[in-house]
Amino acid sequence: MPPTTSIDHTAELSALNAALGAHASAFAVEWIAACESSNTELLGRDLPGDERLHVLVVDRQLAGRGRRGREWQSFDGGSLTFSVQWRLPPAGTAPQGLSLVVGLAVARALEDSGVSGVQLKWPNDVLVHGRKIAGILIELVARQGRTAAAVIGIGINLRLPEGVRIPGQAAVTDLRHELGDGAPDRAGLLAAILSQLRGLLETYAAAGFGALRGAWEQRNAFADLPVRISGDAGSACGACIGVDDDGALLLHTEQGARRILSGDVSLRPMPGGQA
């Protein structure tokens, strides 16, 4: 693996702290050049049990991971890839709907940056006019004597190489395509996402996903459209009628309403639906 200290990120960290302002102390941020996966790196660390959000930003992942074992590609200077460790609420159970909360934070940060047409695809993709711009991977970690935590991986396309094709993705976009010269730099975008994420996680911890459900529904990419859900347990077709207070997808099928839990499933539009 290439050394992770060959690039000086002092300027970007300084710009990040300046953009975070008074909230900078709520985060512990490390920015490195390369590692196998930012999620894998954080999962393997015994981080302090404080209240800060611990953030690892990586210029290039050598073995980035997406859902269902897929590879997440990152590009030097063309991606913003980072992971956040968040301590789960002590009285909480399984973090139902957490990936949707994270997606909402990314969506709001992109909207605040000037991106229009931002949509959310259940359970963990962020789209712009139907094209994927960001993905999320959440993994849980529990160590003896420590509060359970979630490691939240986020990857955002900033400037994809010309003509790049990403396996499993028929349509992608990036921030350069959407905003041109008006796109924020990495530090500015990261600050916007972290600020949104911190606020939404506080709401989620206090009131659950139900408190944020309406905001997610407003950006539902497949609202009322015919979709096919496929996974290890089989497949189902129906109309996407939203999500419930636990973050489960609600599907209207010929057999009636069906509740799809977050997990190893994929959602695809049916012919005639939105691409």
One Martini backbone bead per residue (centre of mass of N, CA, C, O) as a GRO file, in nm:
protein
  275
    1MET     BB    1   0.097   0.035   0.022
    2PRO     BB    2   0.083   0.345   0.013
    3PRO     BB    3   0.161   0.608   0.166
    4THR     BB    4  -0.029   0.834   0.397
    5THR     BB    5   0.208   1.095   0.410
    6SER     BB    6   0.273   1.238   0.114
    7ILE     BB    7   0.043   1.444   0.188
    8ASP     BB    8  -0.041   1.777   0.252
    9HIS     BB    9  -0.347   1.869   0.447
   10THR     BB   10  -0.340   2.142   0.598
   11ALA     BB   11  -0.509   2.334   0.420
   12GLU     BB   12  -0.773   2.167   0.421
   13LEU     BB   13  -0.810   2.156   0.727
   14SER     BB   14  -0.823   2.460   0.765
   15ALA     BB   15  -1.068   2.507   0.579
   16LEU     BB   16  -1.260   2.322   0.732
   17ASN     BB   17  -1.254   2.467   1.008
   18ALA     BB   18  -1.351   2.738   0.898
   19ALA     BB   19  -1.627   2.629   0.789
   20LEU     BB   20  -1.724   2.515   1.072
   21GLY     BB   21  -1.623   2.676   1.303
   22ALA     BB   22  -1.778   2.636   1.605
   23HIS     BB   23  -1.804   2.310   1.513
   24ALA     BB   24  -1.515   2.181   1.499
   25SER     BB   25  -1.506   2.040   1.792
   26ALA     BB   26  -1.713   1.797   1.695
   27PHE     BB   27  -1.445   1.709   1.539
   28ALA     BB   28  -1.229   1.435   1.418
   29VAL     BB   29  -0.979   1.494   1.172
   30GLU     BB   30  -0.852   1.287   0.905
   31TRP     BB   31  -0.606   1.322   0.630
   32ILE     BB   32  -0.539   1.104   0.359
   33ALA     BB   33  -0.416   0.954   0.073
   34ALA     BB   34  -0.425   0.628   0.154
   35CYS     BB   35  -0.632   0.325   0.137
   36GLU     BB   36  -0.832   0.071   0.117
   37SER     BB   37  -1.053   0.175   0.346
   38SER     BB   38  -1.221   0.386   0.546
   39ASN     BB   39  -1.392   0.180   0.694
   40THR     BB   40  -1.175  -0.030   0.761
   41GLU     BB   41  -0.996   0.161   0.922
   42LEU     BB   42  -1.204   0.237   1.146
   43LEU     BB   43  -1.282  -0.053   1.235
   44GLY     BB   44  -0.965  -0.107   1.333
   45ARG     BB   45  -1.010   0.109   1.547
   46ASP     BB   46  -0.942   0.248   1.879
   47LEU     BB   47  -1.143   0.478   1.964
   48PRO     BB   48  -1.246   0.721   2.130
   49GLY     BB   49  -1.520   0.772   2.380
   50ASP     BB   50  -1.636   1.027   2.258
   51GLU     BB   51  -1.858   1.281   2.115
   52ARG     BB   52  -1.722   1.280   1.862
   53LEU     BB   53  -1.672   1.294   1.523
   54HIS     BB   54  -1.502   1.055   1.341
   55VAL     BB   55  -1.281   1.143   1.066
   56LEU     BB   56  -1.202   0.990   0.740
   57VAL     BB   57  -0.998   1.105   0.481
   58VAL     BB   58  -0.965   0.993   0.130
   59ASP     BB   59  -0.825   1.020  -0.174
   60ARG     BB   60  -0.755   0.692  -0.199
   61GLN     BB   61  -0.894   0.385  -0.278
   62LEU     BB   62  -0.792   0.043  -0.315
   63ALA     BB   63  -1.070  -0.106  -0.157
   64GLY     BB   64  -1.348  -0.014  -0.213
   65ARG     BB   65  -1.682  -0.026  -0.064
   66GLY     BB   66  -1.994  -0.154  -0.120
   67ARG     BB   67  -2.270  -0.292  -0.164
   68ARG     BB   68  -2.271  -0.632  -0.201
   69GLY     BB   69  -1.945  -0.627  -0.267
   70ARG     BB   70  -1.884  -0.380  -0.406
   71GLU     BB   71  -1.711  -0.154  -0.578
   72TRP     BB   72  -1.549   0.156  -0.491
   73GLN     BB   73  -1.471   0.423  -0.681
   74SER     BB   74  -1.174   0.622  -0.691
   75PHE     BB   75  -1.032   0.956  -0.759
   76ASP     BB   76  -0.790   1.159  -0.812
   77GLY     BB   77  -0.954   1.457  -0.740
   78GLY     BB   78  -1.266   1.315  -0.806
   79SER     BB   79  -1.312   1.260  -0.492
   80LEU     BB   80  -1.521   1.213  -0.194
   81THR     BB   81  -1.379   1.022   0.076
   82PHE     BB   82  -1.552   0.904   0.375
   83SER     BB   83  -1.556   0.850   0.737
   84VAL     BB   84  -1.788   0.793   1.019
   85GLN     BB   85  -1.796   0.791   1.368
   86TRP     BB   86  -2.091   0.680   1.554
   87ARG     BB   87  -2.248   0.686   1.845
   88LEU     BB   88  -2.483   0.515   1.975
   89PRO     BB   89  -2.748   0.515   2.141
   90PRO     BB   90  -2.770   0.354   2.439
   91ALA     BB   91  -3.097   0.277   2.401
   92GLY     BB   92  -3.057   0.156   2.138
   93THR     BB   93  -3.097  -0.022   1.863
   94ALA     BB   94  -3.134  -0.072   1.570
   95PRO     BB   95  -3.046   0.153   1.301
   96GLN     BB   96  -3.310   0.255   1.173
   97GLY     BB   97  -3.264   0.460   0.888
   98LEU     BB   98  -2.967   0.571   0.872
   99SER     BB   99  -2.909   0.586   0.563
  100LEU     BB  100  -3.132   0.802   0.516
  101VAL     BB  101  -3.011   1.024   0.689
  102VAL     BB  102  -2.747   1.050   0.534
  103GLY     BB  103  -2.869   1.114   0.260
  104LEU     BB  104  -3.002   1.377   0.354
  105ALA     BB  105  -2.743   1.527   0.424
  106VAL     BB  106  -2.623   1.523   0.140
  107ALA     BB  107  -2.857   1.657  -0.008
  108ARG     BB  108  -2.854   1.928   0.148
  109ALA     BB  109  -2.562   2.004   0.078
  110LEU     BB  110  -2.603   2.014  -0.227
  111GLU     BB  111  -2.827   2.224  -0.228
  112ASP     BB  112  -2.657   2.447  -0.080
  113SER     BB  113  -2.446   2.437  -0.336
  114GLY     BB  114  -2.669   2.435  -0.604
  115VAL     BB  115  -2.812   2.171  -0.644
  116SER     BB  116  -3.038   2.026  -0.862
  117GLY     BB  117  -3.238   1.742  -0.845
  118VAL     BB  118  -3.235   1.599  -0.576
  119GLN     BB  119  -3.215   1.247  -0.485
  120LEU     BB  120  -3.356   0.946  -0.329
  121LYS     BB  121  -3.236   0.610  -0.297
  122TRP     BB  122  -3.331   0.331  -0.184
  123PRO     BB  123  -3.115   0.329   0.092
  124ASN     BB  124  -2.805   0.474  -0.037
  125ASP     BB  125  -2.870   0.696  -0.264
  126VAL     BB  126  -2.756   0.974  -0.467
  127LEU     BB  127  -2.928   1.191  -0.686
  128VAL     BB  128  -2.936   1.354  -1.022
  129HIS     BB  129  -3.169   1.322  -1.229
  130GLY     BB  130  -3.109   0.989  -1.193
  131ARG     BB  131  -2.804   1.033  -1.112
  132LYS     BB  132  -2.527   0.923  -0.967
  133ILE     BB  133  -2.326   1.089  -0.690
  134ALA     BB  134  -2.387   0.897  -0.431
  135GLY     BB  135  -2.270   0.687  -0.154
  136ILE     BB  136  -2.356   0.435   0.105
  137LEU     BB  137  -2.187   0.284   0.402
  138ILE     BB  138  -2.295   0.075   0.674
  139GLU     BB  139  -2.127  -0.009   0.984
  140LEU     BB  140  -2.089  -0.213   1.265
  141VAL     BB  141  -1.956  -0.160   1.607
  142ALA     BB  142  -1.840  -0.376   1.885
  143ARG     BB  143  -1.693  -0.323   2.204
  144GLN     BB  144  -1.576  -0.396   2.489
  145GLY     BB  145  -1.692  -0.133   2.693
  146ARG     BB  146  -1.846  -0.010   2.442
  147THR     BB  147  -2.020   0.174   2.248
  148ALA     BB  148  -2.190   0.145   1.992
  149ALA     BB  149  -2.115   0.176   1.636
  150ALA     BB  150  -2.104   0.374   1.340
  151VAL     BB  151  -1.986   0.334   1.007
  152ILE     BB  152  -1.976   0.603   0.772
  153GLY     BB  153  -1.985   0.582   0.427
  154ILE     BB  154  -1.870   0.829   0.178
  155GLY     BB  155  -1.934   0.891  -0.178
  156ILE     BB  156  -1.823   1.148  -0.415
  157ASN     BB  157  -1.868   1.298  -0.719
  158LEU     BB  158  -1.668   1.544  -0.875
  159ARG     BB  159  -1.441   1.431  -1.114
  160LEU     BB  160  -1.477   1.249  -1.369
  161PRO     BB  161  -1.355   1.075  -1.597
  162GLU     BB  162  -1.356   1.052  -1.915
  163GLY     BB  163  -1.564   0.778  -1.994
  164VAL     BB  164  -1.646   0.652  -1.744
  165ARG     BB  165  -1.717   0.324  -1.601
  166ILE     BB  166  -1.948   0.194  -1.365
  167PRO     BB  167  -2.015  -0.073  -1.212
  168GLY     BB  168  -2.373  -0.095  -1.191
  169GLN     BB  169  -2.384   0.194  -1.354
  170ALA     BB  170  -2.571   0.361  -1.592
  171ALA     BB  171  -2.589   0.644  -1.418
  172VAL     BB  172  -2.381   0.934  -1.392
  173THR     BB  173  -2.240   1.194  -1.183
  174ASP     BB  174  -2.113   1.530  -1.110
  175LEU     BB  175  -2.026   1.834  -0.982
  176ARG     BB  176  -1.914   1.959  -1.240
  177HIS     BB  177  -2.166   1.910  -1.417
  178GLU     BB  178  -2.371   2.069  -1.223
  179LEU     BB  179  -2.167   2.350  -1.155
  180GLY     BB  180  -1.893   2.380  -1.243
  181ASP     BB  181  -1.726   2.661  -1.129
  182GLY     BB  182  -1.937   2.652  -0.868
  183ALA     BB  183  -1.792   2.444  -0.722
  184PRO     BB  184  -1.694   2.322  -0.446
  185ASP     BB  185  -1.467   2.235  -0.250
  186ARG     BB  186  -1.385   1.981  -0.052
  187ALA     BB  187  -1.394   2.130   0.220
  188GLY     BB  188  -1.671   2.267   0.179
  189LEU     BB  189  -1.839   2.010   0.135
  190LEU     BB  190  -1.762   1.863   0.393
  191ALA     BB  191  -1.872   2.074   0.588
  192ALA     BB  192  -2.166   2.058   0.494
  193ILE     BB  193  -2.209   1.758   0.561
  194LEU     BB  194  -2.125   1.753   0.860
  195SER     BB  195  -2.333   1.955   0.958
  196GLN     BB  196  -2.581   1.796   0.871
  197LEU     BB  197  -2.517   1.530   1.013
  198ARG     BB  198  -2.512   1.624   1.303
  199GLY     BB  199  -2.805   1.732   1.319
  200LEU     BB  200  -2.953   1.467   1.225
  201LEU     BB  201  -2.839   1.276   1.444
  202GLU     BB  202  -2.970   1.423   1.679
  203THR     BB  203  -3.260   1.379   1.589
  204TYR     BB  204  -3.248   1.070   1.564
  205ALA     BB  205  -3.168   1.010   1.861
  206ALA     BB  206  -3.433   1.153   1.982
  207ALA     BB  207  -3.676   1.058   1.738
  208GLY     BB  208  -3.600   0.927   1.493
  209PHE     BB  209  -3.692   0.881   1.164
  210GLY     BB  210  -3.980   1.005   1.174
  211ALA     BB  211  -3.874   1.311   1.189
  212LEU     BB  212  -3.747   1.264   0.866
  213ARG     BB  213  -3.939   1.139   0.659
  214GLY     BB  214  -4.055   1.381   0.497
  215ALA     BB  215  -3.783   1.478   0.379
  216TRP     BB  216  -3.727   1.218   0.225
  217GLU     BB  217  -3.990   1.201   0.054
  218GLN     BB  218  -3.935   1.465  -0.115
  219ARG     BB  219  -3.673   1.284  -0.256
  220ASN     BB  220  -3.807   1.048  -0.389
  221ALA     BB  221  -3.724   0.896  -0.686
  222PHE     BB  222  -3.987   0.658  -0.673
  223ALA     BB  223  -4.249   0.793  -0.642
  224ASP     BB  224  -4.513   0.601  -0.759
  225LEU     BB  225  -4.334   0.386  -0.891
  226PRO     BB  226  -4.230   0.125  -1.072
  227VAL     BB  227  -4.075  -0.162  -0.911
  228ARG     BB  228  -3.784  -0.369  -0.839
  229ILE     BB  229  -3.718  -0.614  -0.594
  230SER     BB  230  -3.394  -0.750  -0.502
  231GLY     BB  231  -3.271  -1.060  -0.343
  232ASP     BB  232  -3.214  -1.327  -0.142
  233ALA     BB  233  -3.549  -1.355  -0.104
  234GLY     BB  234  -3.600  -1.223  -0.379
  235SER     BB  235  -3.881  -1.082  -0.556
  236ALA     BB  236  -4.050  -0.759  -0.632
  237CYS     BB  237  -4.348  -0.590  -0.742
  238GLY     BB  238  -4.424  -0.231  -0.760
  239ALA     BB  239  -4.520   0.045  -0.581
  240CYS     BB  240  -4.367   0.326  -0.460
  241ILE     BB  241  -4.496   0.454  -0.131
  242GLY     BB  242  -4.239   0.456   0.053
  243VAL     BB  243  -4.182   0.511   0.402
  244ASP     BB  244  -4.126   0.442   0.726
  245ASP     BB  245  -4.030   0.501   1.061
  246ASP     BB  246  -3.788   0.270   0.999
  247GLY     BB  247  -3.711   0.283   0.673
  248ALA     BB  248  -3.898   0.117   0.522
  249LEU     BB  249  -4.018  -0.010   0.238
  250LEU     BB  250  -4.310   0.067   0.043
  251LEU     BB  251  -4.510  -0.181  -0.126
  252HIS     BB  252  -4.734  -0.205  -0.399
  253THR     BB  253  -4.908  -0.495  -0.459
  254GLU     BB  254  -5.118  -0.743  -0.569
  255GLN     BB  255  -5.112  -0.852  -0.251
  256GLY     BB  256  -5.026  -0.581  -0.136
  257ALA     BB  257  -4.870  -0.465   0.117
  258ARG     BB  258  -4.507  -0.410   0.152
  259ARG     BB  259  -4.224  -0.468   0.365
  260ILE     BB  260  -3.892  -0.337   0.324
  261LEU     BB  261  -3.593  -0.409   0.438
  262SER     BB  262  -3.297  -0.327   0.508
  263GLY     BB  263  -3.039  -0.452   0.279
  264ASP     BB  264  -2.988  -0.709   0.043
  265VAL     BB  265  -3.093  -0.490  -0.189
  266SER     BB  266  -3.250  -0.399  -0.500
  267LEU     BB  267  -3.340  -0.108  -0.697
  268ARG     BB  268  -3.566  -0.100  -0.983
  269PRO     BB  269  -3.696   0.019  -1.250
  270MET     BB  270  -3.956  -0.004  -1.446
  271PRO     BB  271  -4.102   0.000  -1.721
  272GLY     BB  272  -4.194   0.348  -1.733
  273GLY     BB  273  -4.007   0.449  -1.543
  274GLN     BB  274  -3.761   0.587  -1.380
  275ALA     BB  275  -3.407   0.610  -1.441
   0.00000   0.00000   0.00000
